[in-house]
Rosetta silent file (secondary structure, phi, psi, omega in degrees, C-alpha in Angstrom):
SEQUENCE: MILGTPIASGNTAEIYLIDRKIIKIFKDHLPPTEAGYEANKQRHAYEAGLFVPEVFDVTLINEKQAIVMEYIKGKAMGELLMENMELAEDYINLSIDVQQKIHSVNTVNLESMEVKLTRQIKAANQLHQEKRSYLLQKLSMMNYEKKLCHGDFHLFNLIVTEDNRLSIIDWVDASSGDILADVCRTYLLYQPFYKELAELYLQLYCQKSGFAKEDILRWIPILAAARLSENVSAAEAECLIKCIEYHINLE
SCORE:     score description
SCORE:     0.000 S_00000001
   1 L     0.000  135.274  174.974    0.000    0.000    0.000 S_00000001
   2 L   -85.867  116.454 -173.484    1.235    3.498   -0.835 S_00000001
   3 L   -92.962  -30.965 -176.938    0.841    5.485    2.370 S_00000001
   4 L    80.331 -149.915 -177.148    2.215    8.888    1.412 S_00000001
   5 L   -94.238  131.314  179.142    3.204   11.411    4.063 S_00000001
   6 L   -66.643  148.140  176.100    2.053   10.855    7.674 S_00000001
   7 L   -86.833  -13.833  177.031   -0.197   13.509    9.218 S_00000001
   8 E  -160.415  154.369 -179.336    1.397   12.839   12.615 S_00000001
   9 E  -145.462  139.217  179.940    4.317   10.898   14.046 S_00000001
  10 L  -136.482 -166.593 -177.975    5.215    9.771   17.557 S_00000001
  11 L   -69.467  -27.829 -173.346    7.525    7.439   19.473 S_00000001
  12 L  -110.778  -20.745 -172.281    5.478    4.353   18.708 S_00000001
  13 E  -158.704  164.111  170.929    3.647    4.967   15.430 S_00000001
  14 E  -117.344  142.984 -173.828    2.994    7.096   12.381 S_00000001
  15 E  -110.594  131.073  179.338   -0.524    8.251   11.504 S_00000001
  16 E  -124.232  148.857  173.759   -1.891    8.405    7.958 S_00000001
  17 E  -111.936  111.003 -177.072   -5.198    9.641    6.550 S_00000001
  18 E  -135.356  126.585  179.037   -6.284    7.462    3.617 S_00000001
  19 L    52.704   41.575  177.792   -9.787    7.211    2.109 S_00000001
  20 L    58.183   32.119  172.095  -11.185    9.131    5.083 S_00000001
  21 E  -130.411  147.951  174.914   -9.861    6.538    7.502 S_00000001
  22 E   -89.848  131.049  174.738   -7.013    6.824    9.986 S_00000001
  23 E  -117.961  118.268 -179.595   -4.280    4.217    9.602 S_00000001
  24 E  -103.134  112.065 -178.143   -1.897    3.923   12.535 S_00000001
  25 E  -100.446  120.293 -175.986    1.316    2.139   11.539 S_00000001
  26 E   -86.294  149.116 -177.061    3.376    0.895   14.475 S_00000001
  27 L   -78.071  158.263 -169.353    7.159    1.020   14.555 S_00000001
  28 L   -67.201  -25.343 -174.579    9.287   -2.101   14.290 S_00000001
  29 L   -74.763   -9.230 -177.117   10.770   -2.044   17.802 S_00000001
  30 L   -83.507  153.757  177.524    7.380   -2.746   19.414 S_00000001
  31 L   -62.998  152.971 -175.298    6.149   -6.252   20.285 S_00000001
  32 L   -66.861   -9.085  179.412    3.931   -7.863   17.595 S_00000001
  33 L   -93.832   -0.499 -170.156    0.921   -7.695   19.917 S_00000001
  34 H   -60.993  -45.308 -177.392    1.034   -3.891   20.281 S_00000001
  35 H   -63.305  -45.497  178.974   -1.644   -3.003   17.701 S_00000001
  36 H   -64.926  -37.263  179.145   -4.135   -5.521   19.064 S_00000001
  37 H   -60.695  -47.374  179.912   -3.348   -4.448   22.639 S_00000001
  38 H   -71.023  -41.442 -178.080   -4.145   -0.806   21.886 S_00000001
  39 H   -61.012  -38.669  179.417   -7.142   -1.587   19.679 S_00000001
  40 H   -62.435  -37.873  178.530   -8.785   -3.640   22.439 S_00000001
  41 H   -67.359  -42.857 -179.555   -8.550   -0.689   24.822 S_00000001
  42 H   -66.197  -40.037  176.919  -10.032    1.693   22.273 S_00000001
  43 H   -62.736  -39.350  178.983  -12.852   -0.748   21.492 S_00000001
  44 H   -60.135  -44.983  179.336  -13.597   -1.045   25.203 S_00000001
  45 H   -66.367  -41.094  179.361  -13.986    2.736   25.489 S_00000001
  46 H   -62.354  -45.450 -178.490  -16.083    2.877   22.300 S_00000001
  47 H   -69.213  -19.367  176.092  -18.402    0.115   23.512 S_00000001
  48 L   -79.650   -3.503  177.061  -18.828    1.981   26.816 S_00000001
  49 L    94.145    7.395  177.213  -20.504    4.784   24.836 S_00000001
  50 L   -78.585  153.870  179.910  -17.651    7.284   24.880 S_00000001
  51 L   -81.611   91.215 -174.477  -17.007    9.409   21.782 S_00000001
  52 L  -131.268  143.043  176.822  -13.977    7.499   20.560 S_00000001
  53 L   -56.719  132.372  179.348  -12.908    6.641   16.988 S_00000001
  54 L   -72.590  136.443  176.410  -14.334    3.270   15.999 S_00000001
  55 E   -86.872  123.443  179.789  -11.743    0.568   15.281 S_00000001
  56 E   -93.624  -35.250 -174.321  -12.392   -1.107   11.921 S_00000001
  57 E  -162.928  149.763  167.796   -9.474   -3.501   11.685 S_00000001
  58 E  -118.699  121.409 -168.318   -6.177   -4.665   13.168 S_00000001
  59 E  -151.342 -175.239  171.254   -3.968   -5.851   10.345 S_00000001
  60 E  -110.652  131.101  176.162   -0.552   -5.833    8.662 S_00000001
  61 E  -128.341  121.867 -175.648    0.228   -3.101    6.150 S_00000001
  62 L    53.125   40.333  177.483    3.551   -3.244    4.326 S_00000001
  63 L    66.068   18.874  175.963    4.554   -5.953    6.830 S_00000001
  64 E  -119.665  142.834  179.962    3.993   -3.591    9.759 S_00000001
  65 E   -68.472  144.273 -173.672    1.245   -3.958   12.358 S_00000001
  66 E  -150.572  154.774  170.820   -1.505   -1.398   11.981 S_00000001
  67 E  -116.642  132.044  174.344   -4.881   -0.233   13.241 S_00000001
  68 E  -106.335  124.486 -174.163   -7.477    1.064   10.799 S_00000001
  69 E  -141.802  170.568  179.319   -9.975    3.356   12.504 S_00000001
  70 E   -62.955  140.503  174.188  -12.605    6.034   12.025 S_00000001
  71 L   -92.778  119.787  175.991  -11.430    9.510   11.049 S_00000001
  72 L  -100.992  108.534 -177.352  -12.822   12.182   13.355 S_00000001
  73 L   -75.415  130.649  179.570  -12.466   15.501   11.558 S_00000001
  74 E   166.118 -162.216 -176.711  -11.504   18.356   13.838 S_00000001
  75 E  -135.166  141.577  179.606   -8.665   20.055   15.675 S_00000001
  76 E   -62.027  136.345  179.482   -6.882   19.163   18.890 S_00000001
  77 H   -60.328  -31.612  177.372   -8.079   21.230   21.827 S_00000001
  78 H   -62.547  -38.233  176.888   -4.440   21.814   22.743 S_00000001
  79 H   -66.157  -41.435  179.051   -3.882   23.520   19.377 S_00000001
  80 H   -63.298  -37.873  178.104   -6.942   25.689   19.905 S_00000001
  81 H   -64.762  -42.048  179.771   -5.634   26.692   23.322 S_00000001
  82 H   -61.202  -27.177  179.209   -2.257   27.672   21.869 S_00000001
  83 H   -79.534  -22.457 -177.872   -4.126   29.982   19.503 S_00000001
  84 L  -153.954   86.395 -177.116   -6.032   31.685   22.316 S_00000001
  85 H   -66.342  -17.145  178.519   -4.678   31.246   25.850 S_00000001
  86 H   -65.591  -17.772 -179.601   -7.434   33.465   27.230 S_00000001
  87 H   -94.401   14.131 -175.635   -9.782   30.508   26.834 S_00000001
  88 H   -54.342  -48.031 -177.662   -7.675   28.267   29.101 S_00000001
  89 H   -63.599  -39.752  178.847  -10.277   28.001   31.857 S_00000001
  90 H   -63.040  -47.061 -178.429  -13.058   27.196   29.372 S_00000001
  91 H   -65.751  -42.342  179.247  -11.027   24.477   27.669 S_00000001
  92 H   -62.835  -43.056  178.109   -9.846   22.947   30.934 S_00000001
  93 H   -59.744  -43.926  178.805  -13.414   22.856   32.265 S_00000001
  94 H   -63.082  -40.987 -179.705  -14.603   21.115   29.106 S_00000001
  95 H   -65.110  -37.266  178.745  -11.767   18.600   29.307 S_00000001
  96 H   -65.349  -38.473  176.317  -12.618   17.798   32.938 S_00000001
  97 H   -57.952  -43.170  178.962  -16.217   17.100   31.945 S_00000001
  98 H   -66.770  -43.432 -178.826  -14.932   14.555   29.403 S_00000001
  99 H   -62.229  -38.067  178.594  -12.494   13.048   31.880 S_00000001
 100 H   -68.298  -30.246  173.911  -15.262   12.566   34.425 S_00000001
 101 H   -65.644  -42.758  176.526  -17.328   10.728   31.785 S_00000001
 102 H   -58.433  -46.104 -175.107  -14.395    8.383   31.231 S_00000001
 103 H   -72.080  -10.343  177.700  -14.082    7.831   34.978 S_00000001
 104 L   -80.945   -8.887 -176.311  -17.763    6.950   35.295 S_00000001
 105 L   -86.977  120.523  174.158  -17.142    3.699   33.390 S_00000001
 106 E   -76.742  136.795  179.843  -16.709    0.604   35.554 S_00000001
 107 L  -153.361  136.966  170.675  -14.122   -1.777   34.139 S_00000001
 108 L  -128.737    1.956 -174.460  -12.247   -4.898   35.156 S_00000001
 109 L   -85.038  -17.218 -179.227  -11.492   -6.058   31.611 S_00000001
 110 L   -92.692  169.428  176.155   -8.434   -3.893   31.034 S_00000001
 111 L   -56.875  139.068  177.646   -4.958   -4.245   32.455 S_00000001
 112 E   -66.072  136.951  176.208   -4.809   -3.315   36.136 S_00000001
 113 H   -58.360  -39.560 -178.748   -3.274    0.093   36.849 S_00000001
 114 H   -62.635  -42.362  178.805   -1.249   -1.471   39.665 S_00000001
 115 H   -63.824  -43.921 -179.309    0.237   -4.077   37.309 S_00000001
 116 H   -63.040  -47.911 -178.524    1.034   -1.415   34.705 S_00000001
 117 H   -67.392  -36.685  177.342    2.660    0.981   37.199 S_00000001
 118 H   -59.589  -46.382  178.903    4.614   -1.844   38.848 S_00000001
 119 H   -60.548  -42.546 -177.828    6.121   -2.793   35.478 S_00000001
 120 H   -69.549  -41.366 -179.429    7.017    0.824   34.717 S_00000001
 121 H   -65.367  -39.635  177.896    8.569    1.549   38.126 S_00000001
 122 H   -62.525  -27.483 -179.611   10.705   -1.576   37.902 S_00000001
 123 L   -89.451   -1.217 -178.836   11.966   -0.288   34.532 S_00000001
 124 L   -83.254   78.528 -173.047   12.852    3.173   35.915 S_00000001
 125 L   -70.111  -12.417  178.643   16.588    2.528   36.085 S_00000001
 126 L   -70.887  -18.021 -179.228   17.374    6.179   36.848 S_00000001
 127 L   -95.167  143.978  174.750   16.097    5.559   40.386 S_00000001
 128 L   -63.687  146.143 -177.650   18.052    3.755   43.084 S_00000001
 129 H   -56.058  -35.602 -179.647   16.661    0.294   43.860 S_00000001
 130 H   -62.241  -41.473  179.341   15.840    1.352   47.422 S_00000001
 131 H   -69.980  -39.394  177.861   13.543    4.140   46.188 S_00000001
 132 H   -62.055  -43.094  179.596   11.899    1.854   43.641 S_00000001
 133 H   -63.115  -40.874  178.522   11.197   -0.731   46.332 S_00000001
 134 H   -61.802  -45.329 -177.562    9.737    1.939   48.605 S_00000001
 135 H   -70.195  -33.699  176.419    7.427    3.240   45.871 S_00000001
 136 H   -66.525  -37.776  176.458    6.326   -0.272   44.879 S_00000001
 137 H   -66.663  -41.625  178.049    5.394   -0.949   48.485 S_00000001
 138 H   -61.566  -42.354  178.313    3.515    2.361   48.626 S_00000001
 139 H   -61.028  -43.093 -177.119    1.669    1.433   45.405 S_00000001
 140 H   -64.807  -19.002 -178.371    0.643   -1.961   46.812 S_00000001
 141 L   -94.308   -3.886  179.295   -1.007   -0.200   49.775 S_00000001
 142 L   -73.724  129.530  177.026   -3.201    2.092   47.638 S_00000001
 143 L  -111.997  136.223 -178.334   -6.909    1.245   47.885 S_00000001
 144 L  -164.991  161.178  173.718   -9.375    2.396   45.251 S_00000001
 145 L   -85.517  134.029 -175.812  -12.426    1.481   43.197 S_00000001
 146 L   -79.403  119.949  178.429  -11.462    0.302   39.713 S_00000001
 147 E  -130.759  166.332  177.199  -12.672    2.638   36.968 S_00000001
 148 E   -69.510  124.776  178.992  -11.697    3.294   33.369 S_00000001
 149 E  -123.000  133.011 -176.006   -8.598    5.511   33.288 S_00000001
 150 L   -72.275  -42.674  176.072   -7.215    6.981   30.059 S_00000001
 151 L    88.897  -15.144  179.164   -3.607    7.150   31.240 S_00000001
 152 L  -149.729   45.610 -171.921   -2.535    9.952   28.884 S_00000001
 153 L   -85.121  118.389  175.032   -5.345   12.469   29.192 S_00000001
 154 L  -158.926  174.623 -171.802   -4.509   16.012   28.087 S_00000001
 155 H   -63.981  -25.067 -179.784   -5.795   18.665   25.699 S_00000001
 156 H   -80.378   -7.732  174.532   -3.861   17.333   22.700 S_00000001
 157 H  -105.072   18.850  172.375   -5.712   14.015   22.978 S_00000001
 158 E  -119.235  124.182  179.593   -9.099   15.711   22.658 S_00000001
 159 E  -103.027  123.506  177.064  -10.376   16.466   19.165 S_00000001
 160 E   -90.903  116.886 -177.154  -12.918   19.281   18.803 S_00000001
 161 E   -82.176  174.139 -179.099  -15.191   18.451   15.861 S_00000001
 162 L   -64.461  -25.740  177.423  -16.928   20.907   13.540 S_00000001
 163 L  -100.630   22.065  173.656  -20.133   20.526   15.584 S_00000001
 164 L    63.927   29.663  169.231  -18.188   21.122   18.845 S_00000001
 165 L   -90.113  159.909 -176.685  -18.214   17.546   20.087 S_00000001
 166 E  -117.466  114.745  178.707  -15.137   16.206   21.887 S_00000001
 167 E  -101.160  140.255 -176.226  -13.569   12.950   20.731 S_00000001
 168 E  -103.796  124.350 -178.077  -10.984   11.171   22.888 S_00000001
 169 L  -117.394  172.562  172.336   -7.978    9.622   21.125 S_00000001
 170 L    64.808   78.019 -173.557   -4.790    7.665   21.997 S_00000001
 171 L  -101.428   12.097 -172.991   -5.910    4.873   24.341 S_00000001
 172 L   -62.083  -28.359 -176.863   -2.691    2.861   24.528 S_00000001
 173 L   -96.756   10.161 -178.208   -2.087    3.761   28.208 S_00000001
 174 L   -65.482  150.510  179.106   -5.640    3.022   29.403 S_00000001
 175 E  -156.982  173.412  174.420   -6.093    0.801   32.438 S_00000001
 176 E   -99.785  110.202 -172.911   -8.495   -0.218   35.167 S_00000001
 177 E  -163.813 -155.453 -175.378   -7.529    1.872   38.167 S_00000001
 178 L   -87.547  125.477 -178.668   -7.935    4.845   40.462 S_00000001
 179 H   -63.113  -31.000 -179.760   -9.484    7.941   38.898 S_00000001
 180 H   -70.485  -30.873  173.848   -7.429   10.183   41.213 S_00000001
 181 H   -67.239  -37.894  178.917   -4.240    8.613   39.876 S_00000001
 182 H   -65.872  -38.275  176.276   -5.465    9.384   36.354 S_00000001
 183 H   -65.809  -43.741  179.490   -6.070   13.001   37.382 S_00000001
 184 H   -62.643  -36.770  177.486   -2.627   13.178   38.976 S_00000001
 185 H   -62.456  -42.800  177.120   -1.112   11.802   35.780 S_00000001
 186 H   -61.319  -45.913  178.006   -2.729   14.626   33.763 S_00000001
 187 H   -57.464  -43.702 -178.526   -1.404   17.169   36.267 S_00000001
 188 H   -66.269  -35.111  178.479    2.072   15.615   36.000 S_00000001
 189 H   -68.118  -37.641  179.292    1.978   15.772   32.187 S_00000001
 190 H   -73.369  -34.107 -167.139    1.140   19.482   32.204 S_00000001
 191 L   -54.244  -46.877 -175.936    3.586   20.419   34.971 S_00000001
 192 L   -69.449  -22.061 -171.883    6.952   20.466   33.112 S_00000001
 193 L  -112.366  -34.610 -175.901    5.634   22.504   30.188 S_00000001
 194 L  -137.200   74.127 -173.558    2.627   24.529   31.387 S_00000001
 195 H   -60.249  -40.391  179.533    2.896   24.984   35.168 S_00000001
 196 H   -65.944  -38.132  178.066    0.110   27.567   35.335 S_00000001
 197 H   -66.256  -39.181  178.261   -2.141   25.305   33.277 S_00000001
 198 H   -60.357  -46.158 -178.980   -1.326   22.363   35.588 S_00000001
 199 H   -68.404  -37.597  177.084   -2.331   24.349   38.675 S_00000001
 200 H   -63.488  -45.034  178.759   -5.469   25.658   36.972 S_00000001
 201 H   -57.866  -48.426 -177.892   -6.435   22.118   35.965 S_00000001
 202 H   -63.406  -42.379  179.612   -5.958   20.790   39.505 S_00000001
 203 H   -61.906  -47.841 -177.528   -7.891   23.678   41.036 S_00000001
 204 H   -68.777  -37.497  178.464  -10.828   23.331   38.640 S_00000001
 205 H   -62.509  -44.191 -179.813  -10.931   19.549   38.944 S_00000001
 206 H   -63.675  -39.760  177.995  -11.150   19.766   42.730 S_00000001
 207 H   -62.864  -42.453 -175.834  -13.898   22.390   42.498 S_00000001
 208 H   -77.293  -30.319 -172.972  -15.956   20.278   40.083 S_00000001
 209 H   -99.679  -27.330 -175.064  -15.400   16.922   41.776 S_00000001
 210 L    86.959   -1.981  177.064  -15.202   17.750   45.478 S_00000001
 211 L   -77.715  153.238  179.311  -11.955   15.791   45.863 S_00000001
 212 L   -89.140  146.835  178.243   -9.093   17.297   47.865 S_00000001
 213 H   -56.046  -39.272 -176.336   -5.768   18.164   46.240 S_00000001
 214 H   -60.857  -36.473 -179.838   -3.968   16.106   48.874 S_00000001
 215 H   -69.447  -30.847  178.104   -5.806   12.939   47.831 S_00000001
 216 H   -77.297  -46.756 -173.413   -4.775   13.489   44.205 S_00000001
 217 H   -73.576  -10.196  176.445   -1.175   14.501   44.859 S_00000001
 218 L   -65.013  -16.974  178.305   -0.429   11.456   47.046 S_00000001
 219 L   -84.474   -9.811 -172.231    0.061    9.656   43.714 S_00000001
 220 H   -52.744  -54.343 -175.770    2.795   12.052   42.547 S_00000001
 221 H   -64.170  -34.496  179.102    5.951   10.080   43.506 S_00000001
 222 H   -65.798  -48.517 -177.675    4.519    6.795   42.168 S_00000001
 223 H   -70.755  -34.151  177.006    3.467    8.293   38.840 S_00000001
 224 H   -64.608  -39.933  177.795    6.669   10.309   38.490 S_00000001
 225 H   -65.468  -41.738  178.594    8.690    7.106   38.926 S_00000001
 226 H   -63.587  -38.885 -179.094    6.543    5.316   36.345 S_00000001
 227 H   -65.705  -27.094  178.304    6.999    8.167   33.876 S_00000001
 228 L   -59.722  -23.440 -179.722   10.774    7.782   34.118 S_00000001
 229 L   -79.057   -8.499 -179.173   10.378    4.516   32.189 S_00000001
 230 L   -89.644  175.761 -177.542    8.975    6.457   29.220 S_00000001
 231 L   -83.295   72.812 -178.946   10.891    8.303   26.513 S_00000001
 232 L  -100.416  157.644  179.194   11.327   11.561   28.445 S_00000001
 233 L   -70.106  162.892  178.257   14.046   14.166   27.952 S_00000001
 234 H   -61.287  -37.830 -179.708   17.049   14.374   30.283 S_00000001
 235 H   -65.905  -43.363  179.533   15.699   17.665   31.647 S_00000001
 236 H   -67.891  -38.843  178.423   12.280   16.187   32.418 S_00000001
 237 H   -59.723  -41.515  178.282   13.869   13.095   33.974 S_00000001
 238 H   -62.514  -42.091  178.165   15.898   15.320   36.291 S_00000001
 239 H   -63.934  -40.578 -179.773   12.734   17.185   37.327 S_00000001
 240 H   -64.772  -42.003  179.833   10.900   13.905   37.942 S_00000001
 241 H   -64.572  -42.978  176.973   13.687   12.558   40.140 S_00000001
 242 H   -61.543  -39.842  178.823   13.748   15.789   42.197 S_00000001
 243 H   -63.231  -43.827  179.592    9.959   15.578   42.516 S_00000001
 244 H   -62.811  -47.475 -178.064   10.155   11.971   43.752 S_00000001
 245 H   -64.345  -39.091  178.665   12.865   12.733   46.284 S_00000001
 246 H   -60.697  -48.049 -175.872   10.979   15.798   47.551 S_00000001
 247 H   -72.054  -34.408  176.604    7.761   13.871   48.148 S_00000001
 248 H   -65.124  -39.949  179.466    9.526   10.871   49.692 S_00000001
 249 H   -66.705  -24.282  178.436   11.308   13.186   52.141 S_00000001
 250 H   -74.530  -21.838 -173.012    7.955   14.687   53.153 S_00000001
 251 L   -86.590    0.000    0.000    6.613   11.268   54.214 S_00000001
């Protein structure tokens, strides 16, 4: 198949728009189960009634694993925010409404958040083994009701359609876990790049949900350690390690 030029590219895949369908081509370094693994998560969210691109097929294209899915025409909310920062509070409020819809879904069919975070923390080689062991023990003591968690929820993973609906994309990090951990993960993703936006998000989420900041931020050292296993820059890794050490010293 002639794919042409990708419309987007990331660490794990390249995205193409062909015949009004999105084709996500995964990179060679990933395990051969990666496309099916992600597609199952996206199908789960779609079947729960969330506005998510429908998955049409998991296949091989040019000998590479691929997902063929519905094309949702629109623009990322993050791009819209960059064009008009004065609308930050409006966009954040809208995103929280969507996130709370995700968190209303009961699920036990996806990978457990605890299993996922345990694997990531064990792979965070930048941390001393003693700190990893401490955080794994802390994770094992967390109690929560299992709900659908996106795992990578931020404004660039929300597509605003022409009729102002909000579609949620990029479900590879979804899991069955604690909604407050999912909120903390969003806060952590914003923090290195948009500190004011991170604080605004946390403030507005607490106002809308009634949860306390302290209950959300107790996840910070665990999630920061897990993020170290991802493809983060040296500067972000340094910030994450300082964040972990700060919070561990507070306990």
